[in-house]
Each structure stands twice: as structure tokens, then as C-alpha cells.
XYZ file of N, CA, C and O in Angstrom:
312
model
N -12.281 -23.202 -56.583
C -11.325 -22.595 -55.673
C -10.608 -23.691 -54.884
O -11.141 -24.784 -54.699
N -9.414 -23.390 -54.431
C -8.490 -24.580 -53.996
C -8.052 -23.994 -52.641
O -7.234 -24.690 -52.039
N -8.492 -22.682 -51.954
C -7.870 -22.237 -51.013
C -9.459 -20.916 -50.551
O -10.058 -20.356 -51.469
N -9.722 -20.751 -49.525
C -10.600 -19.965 -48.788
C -10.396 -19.398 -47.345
O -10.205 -19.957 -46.265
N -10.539 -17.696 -47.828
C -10.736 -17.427 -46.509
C -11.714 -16.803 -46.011
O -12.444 -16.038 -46.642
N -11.829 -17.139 -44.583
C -13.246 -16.996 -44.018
C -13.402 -16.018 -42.873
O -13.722 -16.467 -41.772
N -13.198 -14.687 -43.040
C -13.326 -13.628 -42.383
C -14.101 -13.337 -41.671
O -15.124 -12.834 -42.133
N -13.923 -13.584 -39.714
C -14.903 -13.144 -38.825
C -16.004 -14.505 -38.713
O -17.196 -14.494 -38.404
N -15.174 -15.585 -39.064
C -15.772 -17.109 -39.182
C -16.727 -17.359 -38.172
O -17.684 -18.103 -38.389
N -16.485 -16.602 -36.699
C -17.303 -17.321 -35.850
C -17.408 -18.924 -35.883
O -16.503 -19.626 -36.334
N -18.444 -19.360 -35.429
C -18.539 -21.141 -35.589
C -18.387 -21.432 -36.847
O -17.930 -22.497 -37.263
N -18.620 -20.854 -37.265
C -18.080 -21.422 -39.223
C -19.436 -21.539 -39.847
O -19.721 -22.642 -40.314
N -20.201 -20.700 -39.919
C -21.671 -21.063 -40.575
C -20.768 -20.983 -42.048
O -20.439 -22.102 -42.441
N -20.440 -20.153 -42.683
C -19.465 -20.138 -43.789
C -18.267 -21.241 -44.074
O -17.875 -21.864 -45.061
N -17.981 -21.169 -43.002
C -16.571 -22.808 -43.009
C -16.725 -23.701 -43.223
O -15.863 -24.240 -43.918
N -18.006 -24.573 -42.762
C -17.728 -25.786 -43.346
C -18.852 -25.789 -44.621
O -18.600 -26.827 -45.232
N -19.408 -25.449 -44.956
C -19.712 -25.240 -46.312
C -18.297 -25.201 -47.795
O -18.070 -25.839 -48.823
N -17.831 -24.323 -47.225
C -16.466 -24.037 -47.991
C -15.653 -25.213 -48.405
O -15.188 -25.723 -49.424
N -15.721 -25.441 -46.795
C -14.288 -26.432 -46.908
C -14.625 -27.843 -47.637
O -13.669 -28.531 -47.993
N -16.291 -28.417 -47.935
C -16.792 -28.963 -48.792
C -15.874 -29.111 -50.067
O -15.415 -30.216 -50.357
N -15.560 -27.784 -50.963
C -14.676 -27.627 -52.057
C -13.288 -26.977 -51.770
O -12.613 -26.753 -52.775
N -12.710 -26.611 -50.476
C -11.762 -25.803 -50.610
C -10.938 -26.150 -49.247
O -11.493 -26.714 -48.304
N -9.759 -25.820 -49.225
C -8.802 -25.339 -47.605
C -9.606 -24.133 -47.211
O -9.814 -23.155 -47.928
N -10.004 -24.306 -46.070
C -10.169 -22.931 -45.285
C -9.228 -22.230 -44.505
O -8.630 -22.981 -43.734
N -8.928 -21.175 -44.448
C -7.916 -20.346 -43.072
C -9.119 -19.575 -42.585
O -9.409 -18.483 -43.076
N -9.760 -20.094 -41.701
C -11.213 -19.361 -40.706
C -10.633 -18.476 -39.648
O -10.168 -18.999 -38.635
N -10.623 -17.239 -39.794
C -10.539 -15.673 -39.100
C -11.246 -15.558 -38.282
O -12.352 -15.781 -38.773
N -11.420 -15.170 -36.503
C -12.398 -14.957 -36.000
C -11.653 -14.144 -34.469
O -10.708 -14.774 -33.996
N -11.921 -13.248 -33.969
C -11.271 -12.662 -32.655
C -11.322 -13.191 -30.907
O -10.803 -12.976 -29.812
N -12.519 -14.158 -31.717
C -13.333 -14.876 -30.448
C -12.863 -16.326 -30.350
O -13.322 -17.278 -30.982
N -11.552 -16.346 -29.167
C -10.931 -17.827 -29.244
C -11.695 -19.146 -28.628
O -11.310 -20.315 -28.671
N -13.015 -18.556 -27.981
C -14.160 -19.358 -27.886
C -14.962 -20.425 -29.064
O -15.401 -21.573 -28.981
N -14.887 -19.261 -30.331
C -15.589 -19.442 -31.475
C -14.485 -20.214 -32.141
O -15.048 -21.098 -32.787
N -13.106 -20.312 -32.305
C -12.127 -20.333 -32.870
C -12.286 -22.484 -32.521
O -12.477 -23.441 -33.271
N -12.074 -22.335 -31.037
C -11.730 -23.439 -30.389
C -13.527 -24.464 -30.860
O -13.544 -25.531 -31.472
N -14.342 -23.979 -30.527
C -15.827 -24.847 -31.376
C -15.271 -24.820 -32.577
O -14.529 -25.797 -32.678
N -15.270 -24.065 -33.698
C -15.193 -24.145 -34.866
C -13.962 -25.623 -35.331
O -14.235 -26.510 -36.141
N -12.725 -25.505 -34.593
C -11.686 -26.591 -34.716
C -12.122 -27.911 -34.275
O -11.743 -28.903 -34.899
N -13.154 -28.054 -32.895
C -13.500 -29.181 -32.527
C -14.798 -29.810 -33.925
O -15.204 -30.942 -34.187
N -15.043 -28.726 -34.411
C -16.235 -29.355 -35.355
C -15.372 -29.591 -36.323
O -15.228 -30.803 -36.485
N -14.925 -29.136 -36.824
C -13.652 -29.538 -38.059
C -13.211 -30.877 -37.817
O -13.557 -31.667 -38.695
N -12.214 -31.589 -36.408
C -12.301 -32.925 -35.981
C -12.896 -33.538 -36.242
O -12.715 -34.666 -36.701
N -13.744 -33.023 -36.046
C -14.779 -34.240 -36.348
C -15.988 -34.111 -37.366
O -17.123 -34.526 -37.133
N -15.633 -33.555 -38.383
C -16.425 -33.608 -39.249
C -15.902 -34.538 -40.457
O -14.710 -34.828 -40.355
N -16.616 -35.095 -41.658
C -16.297 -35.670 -42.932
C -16.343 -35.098 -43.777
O -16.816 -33.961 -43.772
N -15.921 -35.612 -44.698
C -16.302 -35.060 -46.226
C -15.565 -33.033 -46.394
O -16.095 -32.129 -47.039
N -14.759 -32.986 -45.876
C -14.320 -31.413 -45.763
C -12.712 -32.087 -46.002
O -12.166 -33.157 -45.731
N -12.198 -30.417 -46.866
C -10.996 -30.481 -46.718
C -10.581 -29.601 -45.720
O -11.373 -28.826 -45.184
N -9.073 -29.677 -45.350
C -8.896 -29.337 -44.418
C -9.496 -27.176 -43.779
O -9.873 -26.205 -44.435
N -9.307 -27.350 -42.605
C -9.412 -26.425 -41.988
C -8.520 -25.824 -40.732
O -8.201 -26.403 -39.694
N -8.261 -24.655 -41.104
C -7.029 -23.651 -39.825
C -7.971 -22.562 -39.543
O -8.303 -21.672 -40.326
N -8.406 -22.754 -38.196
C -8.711 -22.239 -37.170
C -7.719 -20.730 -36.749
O -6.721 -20.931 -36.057
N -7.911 -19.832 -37.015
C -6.814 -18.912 -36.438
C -7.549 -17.592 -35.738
O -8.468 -16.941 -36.235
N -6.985 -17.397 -34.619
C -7.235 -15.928 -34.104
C -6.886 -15.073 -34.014
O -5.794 -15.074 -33.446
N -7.385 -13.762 -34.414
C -7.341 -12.497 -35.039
C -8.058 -11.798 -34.721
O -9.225 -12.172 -34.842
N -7.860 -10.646 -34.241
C -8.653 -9.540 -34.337
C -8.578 -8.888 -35.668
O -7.511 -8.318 -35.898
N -9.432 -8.854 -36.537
C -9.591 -8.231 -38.065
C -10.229 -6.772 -37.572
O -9.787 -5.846 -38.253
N -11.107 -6.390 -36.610
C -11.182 -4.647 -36.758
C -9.649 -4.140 -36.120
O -9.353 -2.963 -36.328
N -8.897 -4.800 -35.530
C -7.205 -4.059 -35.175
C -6.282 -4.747 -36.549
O -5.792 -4.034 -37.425
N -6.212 -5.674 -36.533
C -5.268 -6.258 -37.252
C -5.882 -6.725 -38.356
O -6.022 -7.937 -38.198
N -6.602 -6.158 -40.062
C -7.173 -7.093 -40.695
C -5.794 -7.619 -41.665
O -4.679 -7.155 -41.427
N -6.027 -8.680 -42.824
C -5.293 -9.072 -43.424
C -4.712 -8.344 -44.582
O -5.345 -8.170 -45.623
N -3.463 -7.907 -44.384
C -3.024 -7.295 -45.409
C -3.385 -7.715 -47.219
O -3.580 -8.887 -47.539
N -3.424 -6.637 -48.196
C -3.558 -7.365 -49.745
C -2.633 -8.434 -49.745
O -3.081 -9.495 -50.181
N -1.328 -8.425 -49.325
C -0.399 -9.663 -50.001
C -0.924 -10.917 -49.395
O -0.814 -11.924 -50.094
N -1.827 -11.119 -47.469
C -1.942 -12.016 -47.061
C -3.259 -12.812 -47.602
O -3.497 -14.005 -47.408
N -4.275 -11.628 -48.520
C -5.607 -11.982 -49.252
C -4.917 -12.327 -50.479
O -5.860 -12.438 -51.262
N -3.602 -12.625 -51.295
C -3.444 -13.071 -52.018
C -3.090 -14.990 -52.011
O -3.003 -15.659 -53.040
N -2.996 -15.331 -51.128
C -3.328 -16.452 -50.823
C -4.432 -17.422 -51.062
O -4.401 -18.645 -51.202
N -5.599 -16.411 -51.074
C -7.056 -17.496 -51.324
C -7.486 -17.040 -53.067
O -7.373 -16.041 -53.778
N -8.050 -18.504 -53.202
C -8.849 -18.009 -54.198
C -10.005 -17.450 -53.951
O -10.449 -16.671 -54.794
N -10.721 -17.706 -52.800
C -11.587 -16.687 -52.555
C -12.043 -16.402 -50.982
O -11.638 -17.196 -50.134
N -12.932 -15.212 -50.551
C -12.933 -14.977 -49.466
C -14.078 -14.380 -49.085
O -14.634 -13.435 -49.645
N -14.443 -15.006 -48.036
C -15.841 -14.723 -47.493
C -15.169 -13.692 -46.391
O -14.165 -13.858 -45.699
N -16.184 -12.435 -46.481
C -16.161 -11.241 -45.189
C -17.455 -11.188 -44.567
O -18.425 -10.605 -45.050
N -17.442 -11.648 -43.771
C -19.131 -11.656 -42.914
C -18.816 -10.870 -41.380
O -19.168 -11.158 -40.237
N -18.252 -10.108 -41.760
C -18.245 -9.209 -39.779
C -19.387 -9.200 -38.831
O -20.508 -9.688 -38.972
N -18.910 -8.594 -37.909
C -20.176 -8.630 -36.917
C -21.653 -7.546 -36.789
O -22.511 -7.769 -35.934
């Protein structure tokens, strides 16, 4: 996979695993979780990149055309 998304990412227990082999776009409603998750991305190695974004996914989830973007996608809700 060349592209991942990471639904309800929280700190990224899923993210940076991923981003090991892939781009992540990491989903999460909690701009607490959003803002850790980006500072660990900084500063982490060996990962490709990572986008941090905030969302509420139970109001706003990602439309089919915007899940056509990844090759694949982790959904881990709360």
C-alpha cells in the first residue's frame, strides 16, 4: 500500500506502524490526540510521511469518493 487511512487514530497506536510502509492521513476528533500524534511523527524515523487531521467521523465521516484515496484503511472507533 502506498497511501493509508487511519480512522479515529487517536495517538496513532495504528499510525505509526503504517506509516512504516505507507503515507498516513490519521482521523481523530480529539485535537489533543491529533496535536501528540503530529509531535510524535516529528520526531520519529524510519516512517513515511504523516497528516494529522481533525474530524469528527461520528458527524462528519469520510465520504466513498474521499476512502478512494487510500489503499487501505484502518477503522478503530471508540
Amino acid at each position: 500500500a502506498k497511501t493509508a487511512g487511519d480512522l479515529f487514530a487517536g495517538l496513532g497506536t495504528f499510525t505509526f506502524p503504517l506509516a512504516r510502509f505507507a503515507k498516513v492521513s490519521a482521523y481523530d476528533g480529539d485535537a489533543d490526540a491529533i496535536a501528540a500524534l503530529m509531535a510524535g511523527a516529528k520526531s520519529a524515523t524510519g516512517i513515511k510521511p504523516v497528516a494529522g487531521i481533525r474530524r469528527d467521523l461520528m458527524r462528519e465521516p469520510l465520504s466513498p469518493l474521499e476512502l478512494q484515496a487510500f489503499d487501505v484503511v484502518v477503522f478503530d472507533p471508540p
